[in-house]
């Protein structure tokens, strides 16, 4: 069995955290890691005990929802609350951090930022990271990371395509199905022929 990479593992954690987001505009998750160990996680949501966007709608001022605390800030605050140092740590975020989160990341001593998706990548945030020597790396989450039975599903698809071919299925239809399967899976060419 092949294990997923550390980057995929931590990015998957951030995507899982984002599913707890209560802001309807964008679901974001962040995971802070030191020495290959998760030290904190956060998602964008309201202050504890306050109304949430999913319940009351976003509170938008100057095109920003001010009801929510961003995922990166929530993760950093979790470290502060429990006395966990962030100096030298890394952060995995589902989206490129906004300027305010970028400044907080910089001030916290985090040395490396991984993000999955570009999102209004502000030039000033990029400039701040560059000046501080903080490495910023895009790591898109591979689709199949969450799929528990990926290998078995790929094999079943391959077996079904072989059976269709043996049964004399129309070549054009078989080619269409094979191409669709390749879109869903990373199947080896020789397995489908």
PDB file of C-alpha atoms in Angstrom:
ATOM      1  CA  UNK A   1       0.000   0.000   0.000  1.00  0.00           C
ATOM      2  CA  UNK A   2       1.340   3.415  -0.963  1.00  0.00           C
ATOM      3  CA  UNK A   3       1.071   6.147   1.648  1.00  0.00           C
ATOM      4  CA  UNK A   4       0.236   9.725   0.754  1.00  0.00           C
ATOM      5  CA  UNK A   5       2.954  12.355   1.013  1.00  0.00           C
ATOM      6  CA  UNK A   6       3.260  14.578   4.081  1.00  0.00           C
ATOM      7  CA  UNK A   7       2.152  17.586   2.038  1.00  0.00           C
ATOM      8  CA  UNK A   8      -0.972  15.774   0.860  1.00  0.00           C
ATOM      9  CA  UNK A   9      -1.661  14.528   4.393  1.00  0.00           C
ATOM     10  CA  UNK A  10      -1.516  17.996   5.966  1.00  0.00           C
ATOM     11  CA  UNK A  11      -3.362  19.645   3.069  1.00  0.00           C
ATOM     12  CA  UNK A  12      -6.101  17.020   3.386  1.00  0.00           C
ATOM     13  CA  UNK A  13      -6.369  17.958   7.072  1.00  0.00           C
ATOM     14  CA  UNK A  14      -6.834  21.611   6.085  1.00  0.00           C
ATOM     15  CA  UNK A  15      -9.565  20.679   3.614  1.00  0.00           C
ATOM     16  CA  UNK A  16     -11.282  18.601   6.288  1.00  0.00           C
ATOM     17  CA  UNK A  17     -11.107  21.556   8.684  1.00  0.00           C
ATOM     18  CA  UNK A  18     -12.626  23.816   6.019  1.00  0.00           C
ATOM     19  CA  UNK A  19     -15.756  21.661   6.077  1.00  0.00           C
ATOM     20  CA  UNK A  20     -16.437  23.115   9.571  1.00  0.00           C
ATOM     21  CA  UNK A  21     -16.462  26.675   8.199  1.00  0.00           C
ATOM     22  CA  UNK A  22     -19.578  28.691   8.930  1.00  0.00           C
ATOM     23  CA  UNK A  23     -18.983  31.467   6.386  1.00  0.00           C
ATOM     24  CA  UNK A  24     -20.998  31.010   3.209  1.00  0.00           C
ATOM     25  CA  UNK A  25     -18.665  33.096   1.045  1.00  0.00           C
ATOM     26  CA  UNK A  26     -15.586  30.853   1.213  1.00  0.00           C
ATOM     27  CA  UNK A  27     -14.740  27.759   3.251  1.00  0.00           C
ATOM     28  CA  UNK A  28     -11.109  27.839   4.381  1.00  0.00           C
ATOM     29  CA  UNK A  29      -9.082  25.536   6.617  1.00  0.00           C
ATOM     30  CA  UNK A  30      -5.579  25.884   8.078  1.00  0.00           C
ATOM     31  CA  UNK A  31      -3.254  23.407   9.772  1.00  0.00           C
ATOM     32  CA  UNK A  32      -0.097  24.405  11.651  1.00  0.00           C
ATOM     33  CA  UNK A  33       2.630  21.772  11.671  1.00  0.00           C
ATOM     34  CA  UNK A  34       5.973  21.423  13.423  1.00  0.00           C
ATOM     35  CA  UNK A  35       8.315  18.474  12.902  1.00  0.00           C
ATOM     36  CA  UNK A  36       5.658  16.562  10.937  1.00  0.00           C
ATOM     37  CA  UNK A  37       3.171  16.901  13.829  1.00  0.00           C
ATOM     38  CA  UNK A  38      -0.060  18.882  13.770  1.00  0.00           C
ATOM     39  CA  UNK A  39       0.024  21.503  16.525  1.00  0.00           C
ATOM     40  CA  UNK A  40      -3.173  23.417  15.660  1.00  0.00           C
ATOM     41  CA  UNK A  41      -5.978  23.746  13.171  1.00  0.00           C
ATOM     42  CA  UNK A  42      -8.553  26.354  12.322  1.00  0.00           C
ATOM     43  CA  UNK A  43     -11.362  27.223   9.967  1.00  0.00           C
ATOM     44  CA  UNK A  44     -13.109  30.481   9.199  1.00  0.00           C
ATOM     45  CA  UNK A  45     -16.048  31.079  11.480  1.00  0.00           C
ATOM     46  CA  UNK A  46     -17.570  33.436  14.002  1.00  0.00           C
ATOM     47  CA  UNK A  47     -16.349  34.279  17.467  1.00  0.00           C
ATOM     48  CA  UNK A  48     -17.435  31.599  19.966  1.00  0.00           C
ATOM     49  CA  UNK A  49     -20.999  32.139  21.089  1.00  0.00           C
ATOM     50  CA  UNK A  50     -21.841  34.649  18.347  1.00  0.00           C
ATOM     51  CA  UNK A  51     -24.113  34.335  15.314  1.00  0.00           C
ATOM     52  CA  UNK A  52     -22.732  32.479  12.321  1.00  0.00           C
ATOM     53  CA  UNK A  53     -22.996  33.424   8.643  1.00  0.00           C
ATOM     54  CA  UNK A  54     -24.827  30.163   7.919  1.00  0.00           C
ATOM     55  CA  UNK A  55     -27.497  31.251  10.414  1.00  0.00           C
ATOM     56  CA  UNK A  56     -27.695  35.035  10.012  1.00  0.00           C
ATOM     57  CA  UNK A  57     -25.949  35.709   6.703  1.00  0.00           C
ATOM     58  CA  UNK A  58     -22.593  37.320   6.135  1.00  0.00           C
ATOM     59  CA  UNK A  59     -21.934  40.699   7.739  1.00  0.00           C
ATOM     60  CA  UNK A  60     -20.269  42.403   4.795  1.00  0.00           C
ATOM     61  CA  UNK A  61     -18.456  45.733   5.086  1.00  0.00           C
ATOM     62  CA  UNK A  62     -16.308  47.005   2.188  1.00  0.00           C
ATOM     63  CA  UNK A  63     -16.752  43.646   0.440  1.00  0.00           C
ATOM     64  CA  UNK A  64     -15.387  41.684   3.442  1.00  0.00           C
ATOM     65  CA  UNK A  65     -17.328  39.543   5.890  1.00  0.00           C
ATOM     66  CA  UNK A  66     -16.397  40.965   9.291  1.00  0.00           C
ATOM     67  CA  UNK A  67     -18.394  38.326  11.192  1.00  0.00           C
ATOM     68  CA  UNK A  68     -15.729  35.672  10.666  1.00  0.00           C
ATOM     69  CA  UNK A  69     -12.254  35.053  11.958  1.00  0.00           C
ATOM     70  CA  UNK A  70     -10.055  33.638   9.200  1.00  0.00           C
ATOM     71  CA  UNK A  71      -8.822  30.052   9.410  1.00  0.00           C
ATOM     72  CA  UNK A  72      -5.156  31.038   9.750  1.00  0.00           C
ATOM     73  CA  UNK A  73      -5.923  33.413  12.633  1.00  0.00           C
ATOM     74  CA  UNK A  74      -8.064  30.780  14.364  1.00  0.00           C
ATOM     75  CA  UNK A  75      -5.201  28.280  14.145  1.00  0.00           C
ATOM     76  CA  UNK A  76      -2.686  30.853  15.453  1.00  0.00           C
ATOM     77  CA  UNK A  77      -5.052  31.826  18.287  1.00  0.00           C
ATOM     78  CA  UNK A  78      -5.419  28.178  19.217  1.00  0.00           C
ATOM     79  CA  UNK A  79      -1.638  28.013  19.636  1.00  0.00           C
ATOM     80  CA  UNK A  80      -1.671  31.184  21.745  1.00  0.00           C
ATOM     81  CA  UNK A  81      -4.553  29.932  23.891  1.00  0.00           C
ATOM     82  CA  UNK A  82      -2.775  26.684  24.729  1.00  0.00           C
ATOM     83  CA  UNK A  83       0.778  28.045  24.891  1.00  0.00           C
ATOM     84  CA  UNK A  84       2.075  26.244  21.813  1.00  0.00           C
ATOM     85  CA  UNK A  85       4.984  28.059  20.138  1.00  0.00           C
ATOM     86  CA  UNK A  86       4.725  28.652  16.378  1.00  0.00           C
ATOM     87  CA  UNK A  87       8.282  29.772  15.685  1.00  0.00           C
ATOM     88  CA  UNK A  88       9.775  27.657  12.906  1.00  0.00           C
ATOM     89  CA  UNK A  89       6.480  25.908  12.145  1.00  0.00           C
ATOM     90  CA  UNK A  90       4.753  25.484   8.787  1.00  0.00           C
ATOM     91  CA  UNK A  91       1.151  26.252   7.854  1.00  0.00           C
ATOM     92  CA  UNK A  92      -1.053  24.472   5.317  1.00  0.00           C
ATOM     93  CA  UNK A  93      -3.994  26.555   4.049  1.00  0.00           C
ATOM     94  CA  UNK A  94      -6.696  25.679   1.536  1.00  0.00           C
ATOM     95  CA  UNK A  95      -6.412  29.150  -0.060  1.00  0.00           C
ATOM     96  CA  UNK A  96      -3.654  31.723  -0.410  1.00  0.00           C
ATOM     97  CA  UNK A  97      -3.673  33.832   2.794  1.00  0.00           C
ATOM     98  CA  UNK A  98      -5.085  37.367   2.709  1.00  0.00           C
ATOM     99  CA  UNK A  99      -2.815  40.312   3.581  1.00  0.00           C
ATOM    100  CA  UNK A 100      -3.893  40.391   7.249  1.00  0.00           C
ATOM    101  CA  UNK A 101      -3.373  36.650   7.710  1.00  0.00           C
ATOM    102  CA  UNK A 102      -0.039  36.906   5.886  1.00  0.00           C
ATOM    103  CA  UNK A 103       1.126  39.541   8.382  1.00  0.00           C
ATOM    104  CA  UNK A 104       0.011  37.388  11.322  1.00  0.00           C
ATOM    105  CA  UNK A 105       1.782  34.345   9.855  1.00  0.00           C
ATOM    106  CA  UNK A 106       4.945  36.407   9.440  1.00  0.00           C
ATOM    107  CA  UNK A 107       4.768  37.772  13.010  1.00  0.00           C
ATOM    108  CA  UNK A 108       4.147  34.306  14.466  1.00  0.00           C
ATOM    109  CA  UNK A 109       7.492  33.004  13.221  1.00  0.00           C
ATOM    110  CA  UNK A 110       6.071  30.483  10.776  1.00  0.00           C
ATOM    111  CA  UNK A 111       8.760  29.758   8.205  1.00  0.00           C
ATOM    112  CA  UNK A 112       6.866  28.029   5.387  1.00  0.00           C
ATOM    113  CA  UNK A 113       3.400  28.474   3.886  1.00  0.00           C
ATOM    114  CA  UNK A 114       1.705  25.791   1.807  1.00  0.00           C
ATOM    115  CA  UNK A 115      -1.548  26.628   0.060  1.00  0.00           C
ATOM    116  CA  UNK A 116      -3.818  24.676  -2.272  1.00  0.00           C
ATOM    117  CA  UNK A 117      -5.670  27.304  -4.310  1.00  0.00           C
ATOM    118  CA  UNK A 118      -4.859  30.789  -5.487  1.00  0.00           C
ATOM    119  CA  UNK A 119      -7.290  33.293  -4.024  1.00  0.00           C
ATOM    120  CA  UNK A 120      -6.788  36.996  -4.607  1.00  0.00           C
ATOM    121  CA  UNK A 121      -3.033  36.578  -4.037  1.00  0.00           C
ATOM    122  CA  UNK A 122      -2.201  40.092  -2.937  1.00  0.00           C
ATOM    123  CA  UNK A 123       1.141  41.457  -4.208  1.00  0.00           C
ATOM    124  CA  UNK A 124       1.892  42.979  -0.796  1.00  0.00           C
ATOM    125  CA  UNK A 125       1.437  39.611   0.937  1.00  0.00           C
ATOM    126  CA  UNK A 126       3.809  38.035  -1.585  1.00  0.00           C
ATOM    127  CA  UNK A 127       6.287  40.884  -1.042  1.00  0.00           C
ATOM    128  CA  UNK A 128       6.137  40.438   2.752  1.00  0.00           C
ATOM    129  CA  UNK A 129       6.759  36.692   2.497  1.00  0.00           C
ATOM    130  CA  UNK A 130       9.678  37.258   0.105  1.00  0.00           C
ATOM    131  CA  UNK A 131      11.309  39.925   2.298  1.00  0.00           C
ATOM    132  CA  UNK A 132      10.965  37.738   5.399  1.00  0.00           C
ATOM    133  CA  UNK A 133      12.400  34.696   3.610  1.00  0.00           C
ATOM    134  CA  UNK A 134       9.212  32.711   4.119  1.00  0.00           C
ATOM    135  CA  UNK A 135       8.916  30.021   1.493  1.00  0.00           C
ATOM    136  CA  UNK A 136       5.475  29.847  -0.127  1.00  0.00           C
ATOM    137  CA  UNK A 137       4.572  26.638  -1.975  1.00  0.00           C
ATOM    138  CA  UNK A 138       1.414  25.723  -3.827  1.00  0.00           C
ATOM    139  CA  UNK A 139       0.323  22.164  -3.043  1.00  0.00           C
ATOM    140  CA  UNK A 140      -3.000  21.321  -4.627  1.00  0.00           C
ATOM    141  CA  UNK A 141      -4.848  18.511  -2.922  1.00  0.00           C
ATOM    142  CA  UNK A 142      -4.938  15.424  -5.102  1.00  0.00           C
ATOM    143  CA  UNK A 143      -8.515  14.372  -5.743  1.00  0.00           C
ATOM    144  CA  UNK A 144      -8.055  10.786  -4.670  1.00  0.00           C
ATOM    145  CA  UNK A 145      -6.559  11.509  -1.239  1.00  0.00           C
ATOM    146  CA  UNK A 146      -9.953  11.190   0.446  1.00  0.00           C
ATOM    147  CA  UNK A 147     -11.000   8.153  -1.562  1.00  0.00           C
ATOM    148  CA  UNK A 148     -10.675   5.121   0.677  1.00  0.00           C
ATOM    149  CA  UNK A 149     -11.169   2.402  -1.963  1.00  0.00           C
ATOM    150  CA  UNK A 150      -9.518   4.132  -4.906  1.00  0.00           C
ATOM    151  CA  UNK A 151      -7.337   1.180  -5.897  1.00  0.00           C
ATOM    152  CA  UNK A 152     -10.241  -1.247  -5.814  1.00  0.00           C
ATOM    153  CA  UNK A 153     -12.473   1.090  -7.866  1.00  0.00           C
ATOM    154  CA  UNK A 154      -9.760   1.534 -10.463  1.00  0.00           C
ATOM    155  CA  UNK A 155      -9.354  -2.234 -10.753  1.00  0.00           C
ATOM    156  CA  UNK A 156     -13.125  -2.773 -11.029  1.00  0.00           C
ATOM    157  CA  UNK A 157     -13.338  -0.156 -13.798  1.00  0.00           C
ATOM    158  CA  UNK A 158     -10.464  -1.807 -15.664  1.00  0.00           C
ATOM    159  CA  UNK A 159     -12.064  -5.267 -15.277  1.00  0.00           C
ATOM    160  CA  UNK A 160     -15.434  -4.007 -16.531  1.00  0.00           C
ATOM    161  CA  UNK A 161     -13.832  -2.385 -19.569  1.00  0.00           C
ATOM    162  CA  UNK A 162     -12.031  -5.666 -20.364  1.00  0.00           C
ATOM    163  CA  UNK A 163     -15.309  -7.595 -20.055  1.00  0.00           C
ATOM    164  CA  UNK A 164     -17.063  -5.155 -22.367  1.00  0.00           C
ATOM    165  CA  UNK A 165     -14.296  -5.575 -24.932  1.00  0.00           C
ATOM    166  CA  UNK A 166     -14.468  -9.380 -24.696  1.00  0.00           C
ATOM    167  CA  UNK A 167     -18.247  -9.251 -25.048  1.00  0.00           C
ATOM    168  CA  UNK A 168     -17.849  -7.408 -28.352  1.00  0.00           C
ATOM    169  CA  UNK A 169     -18.888  -3.920 -27.289  1.00  0.00           C
ATOM    170  CA  UNK A 170     -18.909  -1.283 -29.990  1.00  0.00           C
ATOM    171  CA  UNK A 171     -15.325   0.038 -30.384  1.00  0.00           C
ATOM    172  CA  UNK A 172     -16.423   3.695 -30.454  1.00  0.00           C
ATOM    173  CA  UNK A 173     -18.519   3.296 -27.295  1.00  0.00           C
ATOM    174  CA  UNK A 174     -15.715   1.380 -25.586  1.00  0.00           C
ATOM    175  CA  UNK A 175     -13.244   4.130 -26.466  1.00  0.00           C
ATOM    176  CA  UNK A 176     -15.645   6.762 -25.100  1.00  0.00           C
ATOM    177  CA  UNK A 177     -16.039   4.820 -21.816  1.00  0.00           C
ATOM    178  CA  UNK A 178     -12.273   4.301 -21.571  1.00  0.00           C
ATOM    179  CA  UNK A 179     -11.656   8.033 -22.014  1.00  0.00           C
ATOM    180  CA  UNK A 180     -14.265   8.845 -19.361  1.00  0.00           C
ATOM    181  CA  UNK A 181     -12.595   6.394 -16.968  1.00  0.00           C
ATOM    182  CA  UNK A 182      -9.242   8.063 -17.600  1.00  0.00           C
ATOM    183  CA  UNK A 183     -10.788  11.393 -16.650  1.00  0.00           C
ATOM    184  CA  UNK A 184     -11.854   9.967 -13.287  1.00  0.00           C
ATOM    185  CA  UNK A 185      -8.821   7.825 -12.558  1.00  0.00           C
ATOM    186  CA  UNK A 186      -5.165   7.784 -13.337  1.00  0.00           C
ATOM    187  CA  UNK A 187      -5.305   4.399 -15.022  1.00  0.00           C
ATOM    188  CA  UNK A 188      -2.292   2.985 -16.742  1.00  0.00           C
ATOM    189  CA  UNK A 189      -2.706   2.794 -20.513  1.00  0.00           C
ATOM    190  CA  UNK A 190      -1.857  -0.903 -20.692  1.00  0.00           C
ATOM    191  CA  UNK A 191      -4.498  -1.814 -18.107  1.00  0.00           C
ATOM    192  CA  UNK A 192      -7.273  -0.472 -20.330  1.00  0.00           C
ATOM    193  CA  UNK A 193      -6.212  -2.126 -23.577  1.00  0.00           C
TER     194      UNK A 193
END
